[in-house]
mmCIF file of C-alpha atoms in Angstrom:
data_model
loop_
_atom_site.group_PDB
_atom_site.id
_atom_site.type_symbol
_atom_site.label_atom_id
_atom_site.label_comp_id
_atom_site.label_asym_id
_atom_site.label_seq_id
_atom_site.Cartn_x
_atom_site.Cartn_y
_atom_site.Cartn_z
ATOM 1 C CA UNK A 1 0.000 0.000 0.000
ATOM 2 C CA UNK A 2 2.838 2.569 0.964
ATOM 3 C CA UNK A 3 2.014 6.239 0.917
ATOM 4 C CA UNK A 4 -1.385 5.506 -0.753
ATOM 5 C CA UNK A 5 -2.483 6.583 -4.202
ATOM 6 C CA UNK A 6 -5.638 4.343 -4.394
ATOM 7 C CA UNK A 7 -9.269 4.666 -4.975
ATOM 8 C CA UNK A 8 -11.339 3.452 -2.104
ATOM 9 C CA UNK A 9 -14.873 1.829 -1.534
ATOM 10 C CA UNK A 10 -16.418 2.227 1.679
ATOM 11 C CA UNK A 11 -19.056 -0.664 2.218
ATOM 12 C CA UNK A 12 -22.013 0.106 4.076
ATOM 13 C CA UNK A 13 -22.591 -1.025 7.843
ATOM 14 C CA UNK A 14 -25.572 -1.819 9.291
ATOM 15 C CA UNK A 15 -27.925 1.385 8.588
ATOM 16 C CA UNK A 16 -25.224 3.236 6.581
ATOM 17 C CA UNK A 17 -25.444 4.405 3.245
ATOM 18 C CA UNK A 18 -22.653 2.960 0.908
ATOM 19 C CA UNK A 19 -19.953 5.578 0.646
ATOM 20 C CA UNK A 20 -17.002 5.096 -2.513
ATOM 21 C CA UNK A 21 -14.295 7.058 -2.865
ATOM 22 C CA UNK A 22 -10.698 7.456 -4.529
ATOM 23 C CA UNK A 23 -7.101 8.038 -3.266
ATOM 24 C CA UNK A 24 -5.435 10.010 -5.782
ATOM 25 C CA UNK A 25 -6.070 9.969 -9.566
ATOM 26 C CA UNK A 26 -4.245 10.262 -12.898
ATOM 27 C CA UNK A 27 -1.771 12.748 -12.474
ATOM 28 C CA UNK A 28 -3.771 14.928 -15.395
ATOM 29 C CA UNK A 29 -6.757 15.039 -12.987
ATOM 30 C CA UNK A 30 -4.450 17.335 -10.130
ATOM 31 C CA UNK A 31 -1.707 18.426 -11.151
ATOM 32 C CA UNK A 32 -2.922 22.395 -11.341
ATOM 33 C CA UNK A 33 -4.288 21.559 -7.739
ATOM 34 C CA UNK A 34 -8.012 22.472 -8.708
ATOM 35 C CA UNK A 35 -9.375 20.681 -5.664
ATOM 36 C CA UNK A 36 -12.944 22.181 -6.470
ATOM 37 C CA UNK A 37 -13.199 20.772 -9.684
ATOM 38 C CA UNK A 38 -11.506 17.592 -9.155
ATOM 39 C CA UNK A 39 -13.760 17.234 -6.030
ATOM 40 C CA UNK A 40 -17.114 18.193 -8.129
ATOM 41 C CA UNK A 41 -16.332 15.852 -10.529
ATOM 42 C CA UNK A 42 -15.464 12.781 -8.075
ATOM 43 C CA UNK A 43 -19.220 13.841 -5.913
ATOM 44 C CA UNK A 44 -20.842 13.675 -9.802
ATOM 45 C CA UNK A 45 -19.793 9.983 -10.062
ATOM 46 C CA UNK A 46 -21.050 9.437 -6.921
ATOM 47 C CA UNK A 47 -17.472 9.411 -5.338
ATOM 48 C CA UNK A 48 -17.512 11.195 -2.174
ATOM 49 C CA UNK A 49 -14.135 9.780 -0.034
ATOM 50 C CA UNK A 50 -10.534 11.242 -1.156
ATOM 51 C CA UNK A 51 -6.996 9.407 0.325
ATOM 52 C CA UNK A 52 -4.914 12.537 -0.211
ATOM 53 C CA UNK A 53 -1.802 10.947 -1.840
ATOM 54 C CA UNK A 54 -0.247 11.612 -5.397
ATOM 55 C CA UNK A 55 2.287 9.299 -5.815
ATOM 56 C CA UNK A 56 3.436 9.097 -10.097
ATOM 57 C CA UNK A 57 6.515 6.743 -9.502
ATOM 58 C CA UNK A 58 7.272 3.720 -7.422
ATOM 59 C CA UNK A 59 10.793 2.937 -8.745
ATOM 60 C CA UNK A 60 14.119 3.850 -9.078
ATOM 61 C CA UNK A 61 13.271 6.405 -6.682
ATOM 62 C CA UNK A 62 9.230 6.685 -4.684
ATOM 63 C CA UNK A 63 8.191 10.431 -6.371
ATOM 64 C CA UNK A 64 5.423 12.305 -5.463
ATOM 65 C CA UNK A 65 3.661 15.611 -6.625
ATOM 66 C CA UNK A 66 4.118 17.007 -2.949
ATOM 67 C CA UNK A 67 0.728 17.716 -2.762
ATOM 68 C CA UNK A 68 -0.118 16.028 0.619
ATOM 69 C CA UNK A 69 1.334 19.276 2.144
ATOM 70 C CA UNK A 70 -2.307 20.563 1.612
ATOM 71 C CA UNK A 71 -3.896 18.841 3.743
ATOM 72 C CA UNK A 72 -1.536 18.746 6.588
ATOM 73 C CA UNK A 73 -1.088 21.405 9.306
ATOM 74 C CA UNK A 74 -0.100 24.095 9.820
ATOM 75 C CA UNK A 75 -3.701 24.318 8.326
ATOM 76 C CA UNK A 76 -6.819 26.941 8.264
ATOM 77 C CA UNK A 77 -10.209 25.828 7.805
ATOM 78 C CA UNK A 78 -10.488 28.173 4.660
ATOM 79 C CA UNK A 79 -7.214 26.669 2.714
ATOM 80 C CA UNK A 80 -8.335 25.867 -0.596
ATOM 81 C CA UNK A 81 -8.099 21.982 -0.117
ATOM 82 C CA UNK A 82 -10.316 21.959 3.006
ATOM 83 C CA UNK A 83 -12.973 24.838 1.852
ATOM 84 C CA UNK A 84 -13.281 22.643 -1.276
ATOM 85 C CA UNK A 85 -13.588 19.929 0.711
ATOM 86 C CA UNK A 86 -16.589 21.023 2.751
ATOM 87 C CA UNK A 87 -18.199 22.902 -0.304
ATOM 88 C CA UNK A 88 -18.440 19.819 -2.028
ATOM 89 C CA UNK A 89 -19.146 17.321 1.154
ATOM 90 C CA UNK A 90 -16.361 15.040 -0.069
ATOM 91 C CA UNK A 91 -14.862 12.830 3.294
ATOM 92 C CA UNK A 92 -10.746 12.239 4.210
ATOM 93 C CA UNK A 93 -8.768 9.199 4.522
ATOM 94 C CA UNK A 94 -5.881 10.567 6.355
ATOM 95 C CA UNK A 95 -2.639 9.075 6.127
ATOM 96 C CA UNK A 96 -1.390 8.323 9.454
ATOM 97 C CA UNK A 97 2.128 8.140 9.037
ATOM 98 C CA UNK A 98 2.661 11.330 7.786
ATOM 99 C CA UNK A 99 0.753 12.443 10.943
ATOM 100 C CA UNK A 100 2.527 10.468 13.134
ATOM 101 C CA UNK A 101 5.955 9.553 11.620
ATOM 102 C CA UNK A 102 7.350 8.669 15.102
ATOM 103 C CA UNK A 103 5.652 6.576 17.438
ATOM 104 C CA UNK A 104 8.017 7.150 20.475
ATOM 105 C CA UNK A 105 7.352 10.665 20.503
ATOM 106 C CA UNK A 106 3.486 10.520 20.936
ATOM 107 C CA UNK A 107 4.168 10.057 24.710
ATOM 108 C CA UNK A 108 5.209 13.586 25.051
ATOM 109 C CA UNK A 109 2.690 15.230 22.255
ATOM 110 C CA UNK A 110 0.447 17.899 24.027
ATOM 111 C CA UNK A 111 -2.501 17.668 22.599
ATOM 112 C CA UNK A 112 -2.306 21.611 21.378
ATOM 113 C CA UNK A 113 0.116 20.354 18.947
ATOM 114 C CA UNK A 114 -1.834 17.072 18.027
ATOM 115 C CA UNK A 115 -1.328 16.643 14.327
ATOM 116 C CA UNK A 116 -4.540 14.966 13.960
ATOM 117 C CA UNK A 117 -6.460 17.320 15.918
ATOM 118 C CA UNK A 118 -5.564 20.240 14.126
ATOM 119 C CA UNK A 119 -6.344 18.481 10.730
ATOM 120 C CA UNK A 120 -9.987 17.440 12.210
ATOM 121 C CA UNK A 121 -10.323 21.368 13.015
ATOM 122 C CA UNK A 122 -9.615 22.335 9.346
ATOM 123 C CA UNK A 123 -11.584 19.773 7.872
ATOM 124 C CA UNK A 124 -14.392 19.564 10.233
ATOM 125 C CA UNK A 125 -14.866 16.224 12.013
ATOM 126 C CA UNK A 126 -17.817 15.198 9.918
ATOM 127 C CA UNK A 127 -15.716 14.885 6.538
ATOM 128 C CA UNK A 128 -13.060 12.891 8.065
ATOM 129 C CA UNK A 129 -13.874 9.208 7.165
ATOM 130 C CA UNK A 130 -10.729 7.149 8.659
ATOM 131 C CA UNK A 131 -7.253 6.969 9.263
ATOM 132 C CA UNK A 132 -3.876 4.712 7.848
ATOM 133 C CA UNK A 133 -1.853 3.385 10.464
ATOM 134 C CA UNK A 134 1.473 2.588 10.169
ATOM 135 C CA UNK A 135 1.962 0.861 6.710
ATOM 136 C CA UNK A 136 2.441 -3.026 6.495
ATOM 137 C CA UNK A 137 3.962 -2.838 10.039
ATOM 138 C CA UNK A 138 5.301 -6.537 10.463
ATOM 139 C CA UNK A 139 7.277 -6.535 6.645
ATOM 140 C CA UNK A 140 8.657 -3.040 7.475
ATOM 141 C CA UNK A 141 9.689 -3.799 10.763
ATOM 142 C CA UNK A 142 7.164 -1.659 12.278
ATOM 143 C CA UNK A 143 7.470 -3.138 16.415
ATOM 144 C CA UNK A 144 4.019 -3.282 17.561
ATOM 145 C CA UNK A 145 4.725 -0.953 19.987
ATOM 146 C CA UNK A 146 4.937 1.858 17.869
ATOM 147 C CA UNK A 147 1.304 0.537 16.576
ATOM 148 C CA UNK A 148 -0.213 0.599 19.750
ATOM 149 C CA UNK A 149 1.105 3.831 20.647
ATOM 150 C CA UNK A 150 -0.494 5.330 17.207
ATOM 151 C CA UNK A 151 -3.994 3.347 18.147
ATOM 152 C CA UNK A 152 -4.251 4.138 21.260
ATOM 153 C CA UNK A 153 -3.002 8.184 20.301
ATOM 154 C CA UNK A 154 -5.864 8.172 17.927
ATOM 155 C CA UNK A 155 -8.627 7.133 20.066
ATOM 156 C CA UNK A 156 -7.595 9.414 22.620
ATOM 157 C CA UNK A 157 -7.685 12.476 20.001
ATOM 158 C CA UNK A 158 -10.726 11.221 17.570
ATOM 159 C CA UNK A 159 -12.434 8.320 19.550
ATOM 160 C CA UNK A 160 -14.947 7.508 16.938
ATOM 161 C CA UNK A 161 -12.328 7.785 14.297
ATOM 162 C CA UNK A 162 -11.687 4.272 12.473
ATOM 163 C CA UNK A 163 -7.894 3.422 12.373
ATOM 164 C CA UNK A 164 -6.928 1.255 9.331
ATOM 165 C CA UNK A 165 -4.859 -1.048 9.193
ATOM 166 C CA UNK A 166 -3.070 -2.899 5.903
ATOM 167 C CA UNK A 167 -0.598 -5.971 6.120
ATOM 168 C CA UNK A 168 1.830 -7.135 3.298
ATOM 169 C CA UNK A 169 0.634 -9.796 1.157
ATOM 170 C CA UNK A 170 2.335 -13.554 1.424
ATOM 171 C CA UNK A 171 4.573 -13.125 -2.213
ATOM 172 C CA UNK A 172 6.582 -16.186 -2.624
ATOM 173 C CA UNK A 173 9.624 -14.871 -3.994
ATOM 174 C CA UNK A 174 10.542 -12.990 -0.890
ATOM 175 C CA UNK A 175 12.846 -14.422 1.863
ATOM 176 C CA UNK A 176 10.175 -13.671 4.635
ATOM 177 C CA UNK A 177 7.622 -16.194 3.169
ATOM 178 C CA UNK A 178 10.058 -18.593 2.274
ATOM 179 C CA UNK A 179 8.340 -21.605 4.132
ATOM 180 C CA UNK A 180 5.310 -22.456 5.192
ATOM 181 C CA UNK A 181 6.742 -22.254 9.074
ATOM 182 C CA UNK A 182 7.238 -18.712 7.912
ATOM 183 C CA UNK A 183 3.794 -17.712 6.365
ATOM 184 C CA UNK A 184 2.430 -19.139 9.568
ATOM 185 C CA UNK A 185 4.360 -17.461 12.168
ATOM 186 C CA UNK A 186 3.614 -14.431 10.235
ATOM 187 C CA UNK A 187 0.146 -14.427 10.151
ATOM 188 C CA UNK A 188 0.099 -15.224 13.811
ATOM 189 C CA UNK A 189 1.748 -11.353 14.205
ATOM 190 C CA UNK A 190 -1.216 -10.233 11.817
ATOM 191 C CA UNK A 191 -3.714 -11.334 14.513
ATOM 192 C CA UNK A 192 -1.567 -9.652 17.584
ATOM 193 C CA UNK A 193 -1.023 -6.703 15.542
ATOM 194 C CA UNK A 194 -4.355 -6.503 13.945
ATOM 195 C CA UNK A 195 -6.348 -5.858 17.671
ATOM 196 C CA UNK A 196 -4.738 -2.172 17.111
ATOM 197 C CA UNK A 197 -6.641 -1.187 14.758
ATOM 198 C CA UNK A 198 -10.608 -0.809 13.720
ATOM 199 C CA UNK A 199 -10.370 -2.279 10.131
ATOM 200 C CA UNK A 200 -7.842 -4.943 8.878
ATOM 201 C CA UNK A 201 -6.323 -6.300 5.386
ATOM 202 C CA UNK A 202 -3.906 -6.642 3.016
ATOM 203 C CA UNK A 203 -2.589 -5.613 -0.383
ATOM 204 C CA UNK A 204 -3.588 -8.184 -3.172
ATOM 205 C CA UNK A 205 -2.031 -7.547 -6.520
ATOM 206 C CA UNK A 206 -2.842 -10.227 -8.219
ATOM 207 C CA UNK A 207 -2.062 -9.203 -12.163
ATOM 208 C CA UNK A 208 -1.017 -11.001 -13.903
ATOM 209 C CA UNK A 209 -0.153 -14.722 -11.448
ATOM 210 C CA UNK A 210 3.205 -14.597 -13.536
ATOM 211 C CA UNK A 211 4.662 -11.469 -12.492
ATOM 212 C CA UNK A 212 2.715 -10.906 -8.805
ATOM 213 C CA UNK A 213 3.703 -14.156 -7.273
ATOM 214 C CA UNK A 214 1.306 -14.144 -4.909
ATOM 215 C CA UNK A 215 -0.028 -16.422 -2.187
ATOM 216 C CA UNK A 216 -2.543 -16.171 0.557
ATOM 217 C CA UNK A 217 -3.056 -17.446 3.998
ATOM 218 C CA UNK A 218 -5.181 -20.316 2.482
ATOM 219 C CA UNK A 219 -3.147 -21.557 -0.440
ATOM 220 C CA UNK A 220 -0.524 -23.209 1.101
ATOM 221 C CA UNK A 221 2.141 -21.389 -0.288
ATOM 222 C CA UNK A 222 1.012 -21.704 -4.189
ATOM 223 C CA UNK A 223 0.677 -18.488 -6.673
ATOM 224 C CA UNK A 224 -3.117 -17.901 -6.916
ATOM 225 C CA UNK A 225 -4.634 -15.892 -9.765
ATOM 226 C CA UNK A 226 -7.071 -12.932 -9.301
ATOM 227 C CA UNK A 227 -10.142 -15.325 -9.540
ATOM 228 C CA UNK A 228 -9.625 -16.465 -5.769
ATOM 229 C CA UNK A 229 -7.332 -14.573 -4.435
ATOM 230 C CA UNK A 230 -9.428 -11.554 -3.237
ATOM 231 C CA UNK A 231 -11.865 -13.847 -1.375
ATOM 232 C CA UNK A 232 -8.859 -16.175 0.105
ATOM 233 C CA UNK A 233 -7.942 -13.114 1.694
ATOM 234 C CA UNK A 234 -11.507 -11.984 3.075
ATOM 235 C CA UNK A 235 -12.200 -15.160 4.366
ATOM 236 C CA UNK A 236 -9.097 -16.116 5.632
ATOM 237 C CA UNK A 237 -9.645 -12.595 7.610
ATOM 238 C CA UNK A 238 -13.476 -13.583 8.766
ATOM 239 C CA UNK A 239 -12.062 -16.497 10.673
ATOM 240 C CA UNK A 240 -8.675 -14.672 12.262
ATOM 241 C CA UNK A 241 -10.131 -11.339 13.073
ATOM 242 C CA UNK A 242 -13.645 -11.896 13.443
ATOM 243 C CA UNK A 243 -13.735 -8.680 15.973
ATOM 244 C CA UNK A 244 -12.466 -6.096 13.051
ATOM 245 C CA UNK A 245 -13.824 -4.813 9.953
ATOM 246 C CA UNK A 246 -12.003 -5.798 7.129
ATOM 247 C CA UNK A 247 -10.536 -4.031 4.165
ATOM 248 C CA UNK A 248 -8.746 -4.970 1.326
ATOM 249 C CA UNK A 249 -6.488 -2.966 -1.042
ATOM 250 C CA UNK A 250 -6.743 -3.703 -4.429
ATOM 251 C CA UNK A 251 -4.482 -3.392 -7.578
ATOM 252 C CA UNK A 252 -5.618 -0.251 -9.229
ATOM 253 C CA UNK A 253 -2.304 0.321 -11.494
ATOM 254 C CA UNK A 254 0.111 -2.237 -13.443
ATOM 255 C CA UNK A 255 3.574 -3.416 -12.403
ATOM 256 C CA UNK A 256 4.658 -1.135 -15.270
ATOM 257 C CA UNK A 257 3.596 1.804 -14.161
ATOM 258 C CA UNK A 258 5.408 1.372 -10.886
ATOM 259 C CA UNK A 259 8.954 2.539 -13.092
ATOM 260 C CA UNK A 260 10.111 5.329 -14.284
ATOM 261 C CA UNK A 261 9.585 5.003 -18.495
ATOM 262 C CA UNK A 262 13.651 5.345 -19.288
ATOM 263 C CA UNK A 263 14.878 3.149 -16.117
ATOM 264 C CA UNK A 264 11.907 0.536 -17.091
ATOM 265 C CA UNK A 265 13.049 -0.125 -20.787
ATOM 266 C CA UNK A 266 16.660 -0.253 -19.653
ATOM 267 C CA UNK A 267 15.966 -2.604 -16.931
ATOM 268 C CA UNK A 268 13.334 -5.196 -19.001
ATOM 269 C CA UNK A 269 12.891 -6.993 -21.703
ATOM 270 C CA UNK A 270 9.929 -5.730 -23.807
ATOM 271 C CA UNK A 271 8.027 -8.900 -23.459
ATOM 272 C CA UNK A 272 7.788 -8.520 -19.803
ATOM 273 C CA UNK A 273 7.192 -4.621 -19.857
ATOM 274 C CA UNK A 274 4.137 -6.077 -21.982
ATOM 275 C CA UNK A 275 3.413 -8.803 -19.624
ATOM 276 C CA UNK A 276 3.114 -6.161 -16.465
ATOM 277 C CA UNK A 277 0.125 -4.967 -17.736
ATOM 278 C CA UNK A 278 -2.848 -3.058 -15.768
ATOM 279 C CA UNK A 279 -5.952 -4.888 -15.247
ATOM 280 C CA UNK A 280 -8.521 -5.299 -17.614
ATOM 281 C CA UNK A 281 -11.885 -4.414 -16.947
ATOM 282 C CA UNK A 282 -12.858 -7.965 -16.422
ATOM 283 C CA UNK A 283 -10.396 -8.450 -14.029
ATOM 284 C CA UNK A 284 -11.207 -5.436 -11.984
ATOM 285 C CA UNK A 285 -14.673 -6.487 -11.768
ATOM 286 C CA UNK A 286 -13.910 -9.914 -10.484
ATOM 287 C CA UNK A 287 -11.734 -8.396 -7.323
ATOM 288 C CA UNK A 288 -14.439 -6.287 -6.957
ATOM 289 C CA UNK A 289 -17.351 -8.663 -7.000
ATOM 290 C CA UNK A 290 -15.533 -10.833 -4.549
ATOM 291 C CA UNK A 291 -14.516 -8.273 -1.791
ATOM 292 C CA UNK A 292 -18.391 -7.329 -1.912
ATOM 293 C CA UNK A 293 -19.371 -10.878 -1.981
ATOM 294 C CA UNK A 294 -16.924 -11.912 0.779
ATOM 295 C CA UNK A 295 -18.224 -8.838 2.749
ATOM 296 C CA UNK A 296 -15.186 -6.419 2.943
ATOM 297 C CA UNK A 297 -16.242 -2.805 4.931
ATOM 298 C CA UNK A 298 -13.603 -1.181 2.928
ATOM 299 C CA UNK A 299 -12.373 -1.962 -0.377
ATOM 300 C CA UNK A 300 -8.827 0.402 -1.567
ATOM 301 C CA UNK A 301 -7.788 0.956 -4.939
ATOM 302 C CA UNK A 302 -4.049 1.242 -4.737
ATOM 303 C CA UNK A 303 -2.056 2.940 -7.762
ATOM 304 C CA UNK A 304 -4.424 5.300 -9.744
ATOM 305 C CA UNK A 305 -2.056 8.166 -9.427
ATOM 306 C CA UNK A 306 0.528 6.251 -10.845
ATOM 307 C CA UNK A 307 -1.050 6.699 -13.865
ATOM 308 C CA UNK A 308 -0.959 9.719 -16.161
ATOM 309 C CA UNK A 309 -3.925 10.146 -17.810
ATOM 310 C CA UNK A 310 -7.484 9.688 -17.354
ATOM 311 C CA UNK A 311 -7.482 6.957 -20.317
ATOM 312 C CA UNK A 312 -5.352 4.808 -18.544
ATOM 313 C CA UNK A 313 -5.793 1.274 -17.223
ATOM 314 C CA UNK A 314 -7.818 0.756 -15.109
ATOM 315 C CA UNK A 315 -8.963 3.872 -14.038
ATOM 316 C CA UNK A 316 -12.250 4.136 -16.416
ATOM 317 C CA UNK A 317 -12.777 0.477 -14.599
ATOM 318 C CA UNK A 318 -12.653 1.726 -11.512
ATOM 319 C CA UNK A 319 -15.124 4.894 -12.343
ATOM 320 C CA UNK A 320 -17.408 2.490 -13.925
ATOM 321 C CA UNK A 321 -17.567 0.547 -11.217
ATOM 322 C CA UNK A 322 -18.471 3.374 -8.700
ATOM 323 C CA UNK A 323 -20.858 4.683 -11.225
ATOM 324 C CA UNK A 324 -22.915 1.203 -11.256
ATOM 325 C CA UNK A 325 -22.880 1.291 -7.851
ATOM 326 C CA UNK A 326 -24.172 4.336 -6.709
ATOM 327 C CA UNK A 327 -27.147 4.261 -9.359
#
């Protein structure tokens, strides 16, 4: 997930109205900063939650427009990202680690200079929708210290505020999943880790099978293809952490589009530039259709800003998706 650009769905609880929303776009869509219109357009699809992150590049080097700076303090509720905001009742999904980079220093944070806090002021409690915790803790290294600190910071500030939390996916090509001993005693630390937080998943990047190498908790260590492994992943959380809402973040970009274009085509082969491909629309549907079938609260998008136009792949997907949806 990283510093997300993603487009999210919030599923509805019991008596809620179903809420979708994006994290990010194309880069064409903000890069003169026109929150109004971006924001009016979003609310016409019937998009109304915004993940304020505008990632463009993954590798050599994680770029980003810089944009996040508006909306972060120092902060006025009439900055043009927040009056926007409220003019056109879109909701925030703040990213938590920009809020709260260090954990150990929470313990001495008056709450006058509470990030959060002063970000609810600007925005106005009402069109804050959640918050990121610390991003795939356990992979990163993240001791779940440092995640209870940020949970329990959060609830003190913003005790109705849901904290989200995303873990790495089980990919077989990397040392840490390297046996099944390993995936296990890993997602025994998702379960401790997970009871910090309000909502629980993982990333699932699942195309194409080839290039994602991707497991999940159920598969015993095999690749599974984007025809399972959503639902693997939902259901695999039902059972572990039947006390949390779940989310799950889904591949809203192609492996290409995680490079640079002139370090890519030095670094590849053309055939497997072609081979990292976005999703097709088929493809998107099925993740879709199985986090709503397998009952996920939150369904995220990740990797819409890595993309530079609106014609892209899969970002007319997504829309269309949303669009269905909320008529």
């Amino acid at each position: 997930m990283r510093l997300l650009a993603a487009a999210v769905l919030c599923l509805p609880g019991p008596g809620r109205a179903q809420s979708f929303g994006v994290a990010g776009s194309p880069v064409e869509t903000i890069e003169d900063r026109d929150y109004l219109r971006l924001f009016t357009t979003l609310k016409s699809r019937g998009i109304d939650t915004y993940f304020p992150t505008f990632q463009f590049q993954e590798l050599p080097h994680a770029l980003s427009l810089g944009y996040e700076i508006d909306f972060m303090p120092p902060c006025t509720p009439g900055d043009p990202a927040f009056a926007a905001l409220r003019e056109t009742g879109m909701r925030l999904i703040l990213p938590g680690e920009l809020l709260y980079p260090d954990a150990a220093a929470l313990r001495q944070l008056a709450m006058d200079e509470d990030l959060l806090r002063q970000v609810l002021s600007c925005a106005g409690p009402e069109h804050v929708a959640a918050i990121t915790t610390y991003d795939e803790a356990i992979f990163n290294g993240r001791p779940i210290e440092d995640v209870a600190a940020f949970y329990a910071r959060v609830k003190v500030v913003a005790p109705e505020l849901p904290v989200l939390m995303v873990h790495a996916p089980i990919l077989v090509d990397s040392p840490t999943f390297g046996t099944l001993d390993r995936i296990d005693q890993y997602l025994k630390e998702v379960v401790k880790y997970s009871a910090h937080a309000d909502a629980v998943g993982f990333d699932v990047y699942p195309v194409p099978a080839t290039l994602s190498n991707l497991a999940t908790p159920v598969s015993g260590g095999a690749v599974v293809a984007e025809d399972r492994a959503v639902a693997d992943y939902l259901s695999w959380l039902k059972d572990a952490v039947p006390d949390r809402q779940r989310l799950v973040v889904l591949q809203g970009f192609g492996y290409a589009d995680l490079y640079e274009s002139t370090f890519l085509e030095a670094s590849f082969p053309a055939e497997v530039i072609n081979a990292a491909r976005a999703p097709t629309g088929k493809e998107t549907d099925l993740m879709m259709s199985q986090a709503i079938s397998s009952g996920a609260e939150w369904v995220i998008w990740w990797g819409p800003s890595l993309l530079k136009e609106t014609g892209s792949a899969p970002w007319q997907s997504i829309l269309d998706i949303t669009g269905r949806s909320h008529n």
